[in-house]
Amino acid sequence: NGFINGLQQMSSSSNLMDAAAPKEWYELDCNTRMQLAKHLSWKNLMKWDFDIFKISDLCHGKPLLFVGWAILASPHSQRIIQMEETEEEKGYNFLETYNITPKCMIDFLRAIEDGYVHDNPYHNNIHAADVLQTTHSFLEEMNAKNLDSSTKLQLFSLLVGAAIHDVGHPGYNNAFQSNSLSQKALTYNDNSVLENYHISLAFRMIFDPNNNGGDTTNSEINIFQGMDREDFVTCKKLMTEAILGTDLTFHFTK
């Protein structure tokens, strides 16, 4: 089988593995990679009935890493997943635009996925991957990436925001946080407690990993380090607005 032979050849290519794909991709057997390739194709990533639970099973519980890589590292990820280069490349080209190495994007996604509470029955890494894919599907349906070059930063902010939007969710909602006088509620003064917490946690993982007041930055997962300062400020603002917008109390007030 030519496809499987190709996968085996890629598996032995350490340069490709180190530079452009998660090590977890090469740890899968050839049959599983072949199934994942179909699920993570650009065409399938646009589907409304995308099966995120099947993805999670195939990749041994790392759906955010794999779905995030397939989308945010495209078209490079799509070349590896589909094992082909075509004249019409499918993807956002965020890596080139914002000077992000494939490894940095992969390490960022892995760290964020690890930051989700995996025994949370709903707001977990599967949910995050599902929201990321759904956001991508909406944007592709709108043909958003081809509308205007100035929209690329907005697309990047929305998609990365989708990936981090519930990171660290403890499983108890804002009302519980406020009523129990939790540390989170006291920190954010009962205002969109968890939404503020998710944003803060994601950025602290990058810019204050040792919880010492921002004296160190984790450059291995800092996908913003190649951005212009102005672009970073705008990106952080857009991500913050998008995630704060997931506080449902805003959608039911008159």
CSV table of C-alpha atoms in Angstrom, one decimal:
chain,number,residue,atom,x,y,z
A,1,ASN,CA,0.0,0.0,0.0
A,2,GLY,CA,1.6,3.2,-1.2
A,3,PHE,CA,-0.1,5.3,1.5
A,4,ILE,CA,1.2,3.1,4.4
A,5,ASN,CA,4.7,2.9,2.8
A,6,GLY,CA,4.7,6.7,2.6
A,7,LEU,CA,3.8,6.9,6.3
A,8,GLN,CA,6.6,4.5,7.2
A,9,GLN,CA,9.1,6.7,5.2
A,10,MET,CA,7.8,9.8,7.0
A,11,SER,CA,8.1,8.1,10.4
A,12,SER,CA,11.8,7.5,9.8
A,13,SER,CA,12.4,11.1,8.8
A,14,SER,CA,13.5,12.8,12.1
A,15,ASN,CA,13.9,16.2,10.5
A,16,LEU,CA,10.2,16.3,9.5
A,17,MET,CA,9.2,14.9,12.8
A,18,ASP,CA,11.2,17.4,14.9
A,19,ALA,CA,10.3,20.4,12.7
A,20,ALA,CA,6.7,20.1,11.7
A,21,ALA,CA,4.6,17.5,13.4
A,22,PRO,CA,3.8,16.4,17.0
A,23,LYS,CA,5.9,13.4,18.1
A,24,GLU,CA,2.5,11.8,19.1
A,25,TRP,CA,1.6,11.7,15.3
A,26,TYR,CA,4.6,9.3,14.7
A,27,GLU,CA,3.8,7.3,17.8
A,28,LEU,CA,0.5,6.1,16.3
A,29,ASP,CA,0.5,3.0,14.2
A,30,CYS,CA,0.1,3.4,10.4
A,31,ASN,CA,-3.6,2.3,10.3
A,32,THR,CA,-4.5,4.9,13.0
A,33,ARG,CA,-2.6,7.6,11.2
A,34,MET,CA,-4.4,6.7,8.0
A,35,GLN,CA,-7.8,7.1,9.7
A,36,LEU,CA,-6.7,10.4,11.4
A,37,ALA,CA,-5.6,11.7,8.0
A,38,LYS,CA,-9.2,11.4,6.7
A,39,HIS,CA,-10.7,13.0,9.8
A,40,LEU,CA,-8.2,15.9,9.9
A,41,SER,CA,-8.3,16.7,6.2
A,42,TRP,CA,-9.2,20.3,5.4
A,43,LYS,CA,-12.5,19.2,3.8
A,44,ASN,CA,-13.5,17.2,6.9
A,45,LEU,CA,-12.5,19.9,9.3
A,46,MET,CA,-15.2,22.1,7.7
A,47,LYS,CA,-18.0,19.6,8.4
A,48,TRP,CA,-20.8,20.5,10.9
A,49,ASP,CA,-21.0,16.8,11.9
A,50,PHE,CA,-17.3,16.5,12.7
A,51,ASP,CA,-16.8,13.6,15.1
A,52,ILE,CA,-14.6,15.0,17.8
A,53,PHE,CA,-15.1,11.9,20.0
A,54,LYS,CA,-13.7,9.7,17.2
A,55,ILE,CA,-10.7,12.0,16.9
A,56,SER,CA,-10.1,11.8,20.7
A,57,ASP,CA,-10.2,8.0,20.6
A,58,LEU,CA,-7.9,7.8,17.6
A,59,CYS,CA,-5.3,10.1,19.1
A,60,HIS,CA,-5.4,8.6,22.6
A,61,GLY,CA,-7.1,11.6,24.3
A,62,LYS,CA,-5.2,14.4,22.7
A,63,PRO,CA,-7.8,16.0,20.4
A,64,LEU,CA,-6.8,19.6,21.0
A,65,LEU,CA,-3.2,18.9,20.0
A,66,PHE,CA,-4.2,17.2,16.8
A,67,VAL,CA,-7.1,19.4,15.7
A,68,GLY,CA,-5.2,22.5,16.7
A,69,TRP,CA,-2.1,21.4,14.8
A,70,ALA,CA,-4.2,20.5,11.7
A,71,ILE,CA,-5.8,24.0,11.7
A,72,LEU,CA,-3.4,26.5,13.2
A,73,ALA,CA,-0.2,25.0,11.6
A,74,SER,CA,-1.8,24.7,8.2
A,75,PRO,CA,-0.9,24.3,5.4
A,76,HIS,CA,2.2,22.6,6.7
A,77,SER,CA,0.3,20.3,8.9
A,78,GLN,CA,-2.1,19.4,6.0
A,79,ARG,CA,0.9,18.5,3.8
A,80,ILE,CA,2.1,16.0,6.4
A,81,ILE,CA,-1.4,14.7,7.2
A,82,GLN,CA,-2.3,14.2,3.5
A,83,MET,CA,1.2,13.4,2.4
A,84,GLU,CA,1.0,15.6,-0.7
A,85,GLU,CA,1.7,19.1,-2.0
A,86,THR,CA,-0.8,20.6,-4.3
A,87,GLU,CA,-0.9,23.9,-6.2
A,88,GLU,CA,-3.9,25.0,-4.1
A,89,GLU,CA,-2.7,24.7,-0.5
A,90,LYS,CA,-5.3,24.7,2.2
A,91,GLY,CA,-4.5,26.7,5.3
A,92,TYR,CA,-4.1,30.0,7.1
A,93,ASN,CA,-0.3,30.4,6.9
A,94,PHE,CA,-0.2,31.7,10.5
A,95,LEU,CA,3.3,30.3,11.1
A,96,GLU,CA,4.9,32.4,8.4
A,97,THR,CA,2.8,35.5,9.1
A,98,TYR,CA,3.7,35.6,12.8
A,99,ASN,CA,7.1,33.9,12.7
A,100,ILE,CA,6.0,30.9,14.7
A,101,THR,CA,8.0,27.7,14.4
A,102,PRO,CA,6.0,24.5,14.0
A,103,LYS,CA,7.6,23.1,17.2
A,104,CYS,CA,6.5,26.2,19.2
A,105,MET,CA,2.9,25.9,18.0
A,106,ILE,CA,2.9,22.2,18.8
A,107,ASP,CA,4.4,22.7,22.2
A,108,PHE,CA,1.9,25.5,22.9
A,109,LEU,CA,-1.1,23.3,22.0
A,110,ARG,CA,0.3,20.4,24.1
A,111,ALA,CA,0.7,22.7,27.1
A,112,ILE,CA,-2.7,24.2,26.8
A,113,GLU,CA,-4.3,20.7,26.4
A,114,ASP,CA,-2.4,19.7,29.6
A,115,GLY,CA,-3.9,22.7,31.3
A,116,TYR,CA,-7.5,21.4,30.9
A,117,VAL,CA,-9.0,19.4,33.7
A,118,HIS,CA,-9.4,16.1,32.0
A,119,ASP,CA,-11.9,14.6,34.4
A,120,ASN,CA,-14.2,17.6,34.0
A,121,PRO,CA,-17.2,16.0,32.3
A,122,TYR,CA,-17.9,18.9,29.9
A,123,HIS,CA,-15.4,21.8,29.9
A,124,ASN,CA,-12.4,19.7,29.0
A,125,ASN,CA,-9.9,19.3,26.2
A,126,ILE,CA,-12.5,17.5,24.0
A,127,HIS,CA,-14.8,20.5,24.3
A,128,ALA,CA,-11.9,22.9,23.5
A,129,ALA,CA,-11.1,20.9,20.3
A,130,ASP,CA,-14.7,20.9,19.4
A,131,VAL,CA,-15.1,24.6,19.8
A,132,LEU,CA,-11.9,25.2,17.8
A,133,GLN,CA,-13.1,23.0,14.9
A,134,THR,CA,-16.5,24.7,14.9
A,135,THR,CA,-15.0,28.1,14.9
A,136,HIS,CA,-12.8,27.1,12.0
A,137,SER,CA,-15.9,25.7,10.2
A,138,PHE,CA,-17.8,29.0,10.5
A,139,LEU,CA,-14.8,31.0,9.3
A,140,GLU,CA,-14.3,28.7,6.3
A,141,GLU,CA,-18.0,28.8,5.4
A,142,MET,CA,-17.6,32.6,5.4
A,143,ASN,CA,-14.5,32.4,3.3
A,144,ALA,CA,-13.0,34.6,5.9
A,145,LYS,CA,-9.4,34.0,5.2
A,146,ASN,CA,-9.8,35.4,1.7
A,147,LEU,CA,-11.9,38.5,2.6
A,148,ASP,CA,-9.1,40.9,3.4
A,149,SER,CA,-5.5,40.7,4.5
A,150,SER,CA,-6.2,42.8,7.6
A,151,THR,CA,-8.5,40.1,8.9
A,152,LYS,CA,-5.7,37.5,9.4
A,153,LEU,CA,-4.9,38.7,12.9
A,154,GLN,CA,-8.6,38.5,13.8
A,155,LEU,CA,-8.8,35.0,12.5
A,156,PHE,CA,-5.7,34.0,14.5
A,157,SER,CA,-7.0,35.6,17.6
A,158,LEU,CA,-10.4,33.9,17.3
A,159,LEU,CA,-8.9,30.4,16.7
A,160,VAL,CA,-6.3,30.6,19.4
A,161,GLY,CA,-9.0,32.0,21.7
A,162,ALA,CA,-11.2,29.0,21.0
A,163,ALA,CA,-8.3,26.7,21.9
A,164,ILE,CA,-7.7,28.3,25.3
A,165,HIS,CA,-11.3,29.5,26.1
A,166,ASP,CA,-11.9,27.0,29.0
A,167,VAL,CA,-8.4,26.1,30.0
A,168,GLY,CA,-8.3,25.1,33.7
A,169,HIS,CA,-12.1,25.1,34.1
A,170,PRO,CA,-12.7,23.5,37.6
A,171,GLY,CA,-16.1,22.2,36.8
A,172,TYR,CA,-18.1,24.7,38.9
A,173,ASN,CA,-19.7,27.7,37.3
A,174,ASN,CA,-19.5,31.4,38.1
A,175,ALA,CA,-22.4,31.4,40.5
A,176,PHE,CA,-20.7,28.7,42.5
A,177,GLN,CA,-17.4,30.7,42.5
A,178,SER,CA,-19.2,33.8,43.8
A,179,ASN,CA,-21.4,32.1,46.3
A,180,SER,CA,-18.5,30.1,47.8
A,181,LEU,CA,-16.2,33.2,47.9
A,182,SER,CA,-13.6,31.2,46.0
A,183,GLN,CA,-10.2,32.5,45.4
A,184,LYS,CA,-11.1,33.0,41.7
A,185,ALA,CA,-14.2,35.0,42.6
A,186,LEU,CA,-12.2,37.2,45.0
A,187,THR,CA,-9.5,37.7,42.4
A,188,TYR,CA,-11.9,38.8,39.7
A,189,ASN,CA,-14.5,40.5,41.9
A,190,ASP,CA,-17.4,38.3,40.7
A,191,ASN,CA,-17.0,39.7,37.1
A,192,SER,CA,-17.0,36.9,34.5
A,193,VAL,CA,-14.9,34.9,37.0
A,194,LEU,CA,-14.0,31.8,35.0
A,195,GLU,CA,-13.7,33.6,31.7
A,196,ASN,CA,-11.2,36.0,33.2
A,197,TYR,CA,-9.4,33.1,34.9
A,198,HIS,CA,-9.1,31.1,31.6
A,199,ILE,CA,-7.5,34.1,29.8
A,200,SER,CA,-5.2,34.9,32.7
A,201,LEU,CA,-4.1,31.3,33.1
A,202,ALA,CA,-3.3,30.9,29.4
A,203,PHE,CA,-1.1,34.0,29.3
A,204,ARG,CA,0.5,33.2,32.7
A,205,MET,CA,1.5,29.8,31.3
A,206,ILE,CA,3.5,31.7,28.7
A,207,PHE,CA,4.6,34.9,30.5
A,208,ASP,CA,4.8,33.9,34.1
A,209,PRO,CA,5.2,30.1,34.2
A,210,ASN,CA,7.0,30.2,37.6
A,211,ASN,CA,4.3,32.4,39.1
A,212,ASN,CA,6.9,34.9,40.2
A,213,GLY,CA,5.5,38.1,38.8
A,214,GLY,CA,6.5,37.8,35.2
A,215,ASP,CA,10.3,37.6,35.5
A,216,THR,CA,10.5,34.7,33.1
A,217,THR,CA,8.8,33.7,29.9
A,218,ASN,CA,8.4,30.2,28.6
A,219,SER,CA,9.7,30.8,25.1
A,220,GLU,CA,9.1,27.2,24.1
A,221,ILE,CA,5.3,27.8,24.0
A,222,ASN,CA,5.3,31.5,23.3
A,223,ILE,CA,3.6,31.7,20.0
A,224,PHE,CA,3.5,35.5,20.2
A,225,GLN,CA,7.2,36.1,20.5
A,226,GLY,CA,7.6,36.8,16.7
A,227,MET,CA,4.8,39.3,16.6
A,228,ASP,CA,5.1,43.0,16.3
A,229,ARG,CA,4.3,44.6,19.7
A,230,GLU,CA,1.2,46.3,18.1
A,231,ASP,CA,-0.1,43.0,16.7
A,232,PHE,CA,0.4,41.3,20.0
A,233,VAL,CA,-1.5,44.0,21.9
A,234,THR,CA,-4.3,43.8,19.4
A,235,CYS,CA,-4.3,40.0,19.4
A,236,LYS,CA,-4.5,39.8,23.2
A,237,LYS,CA,-7.3,42.3,23.3
A,238,LEU,CA,-9.3,40.4,20.7
A,239,MET,CA,-8.8,37.0,22.4
A,240,THR,CA,-9.8,38.6,25.7
A,241,GLU,CA,-13.0,40.1,24.2
A,242,ALA,CA,-13.9,36.8,22.5
A,243,ILE,CA,-13.5,34.7,25.7
A,244,LEU,CA,-15.3,37.2,27.9
A,245,GLY,CA,-18.1,37.0,25.4
A,246,THR,CA,-18.5,33.3,26.4
A,247,ASP,CA,-20.0,34.4,29.7
A,248,LEU,CA,-23.6,33.5,29.0
A,249,THR,CA,-25.0,36.1,31.5
A,250,PHE,CA,-24.2,38.8,28.9
A,251,HIS,CA,-26.5,37.1,26.4
A,252,PHE,CA,-29.6,37.1,28.6
A,253,THR,CA,-29.4,40.7,30.0
A,254,LYS,CA,-31.7,43.4,28.7
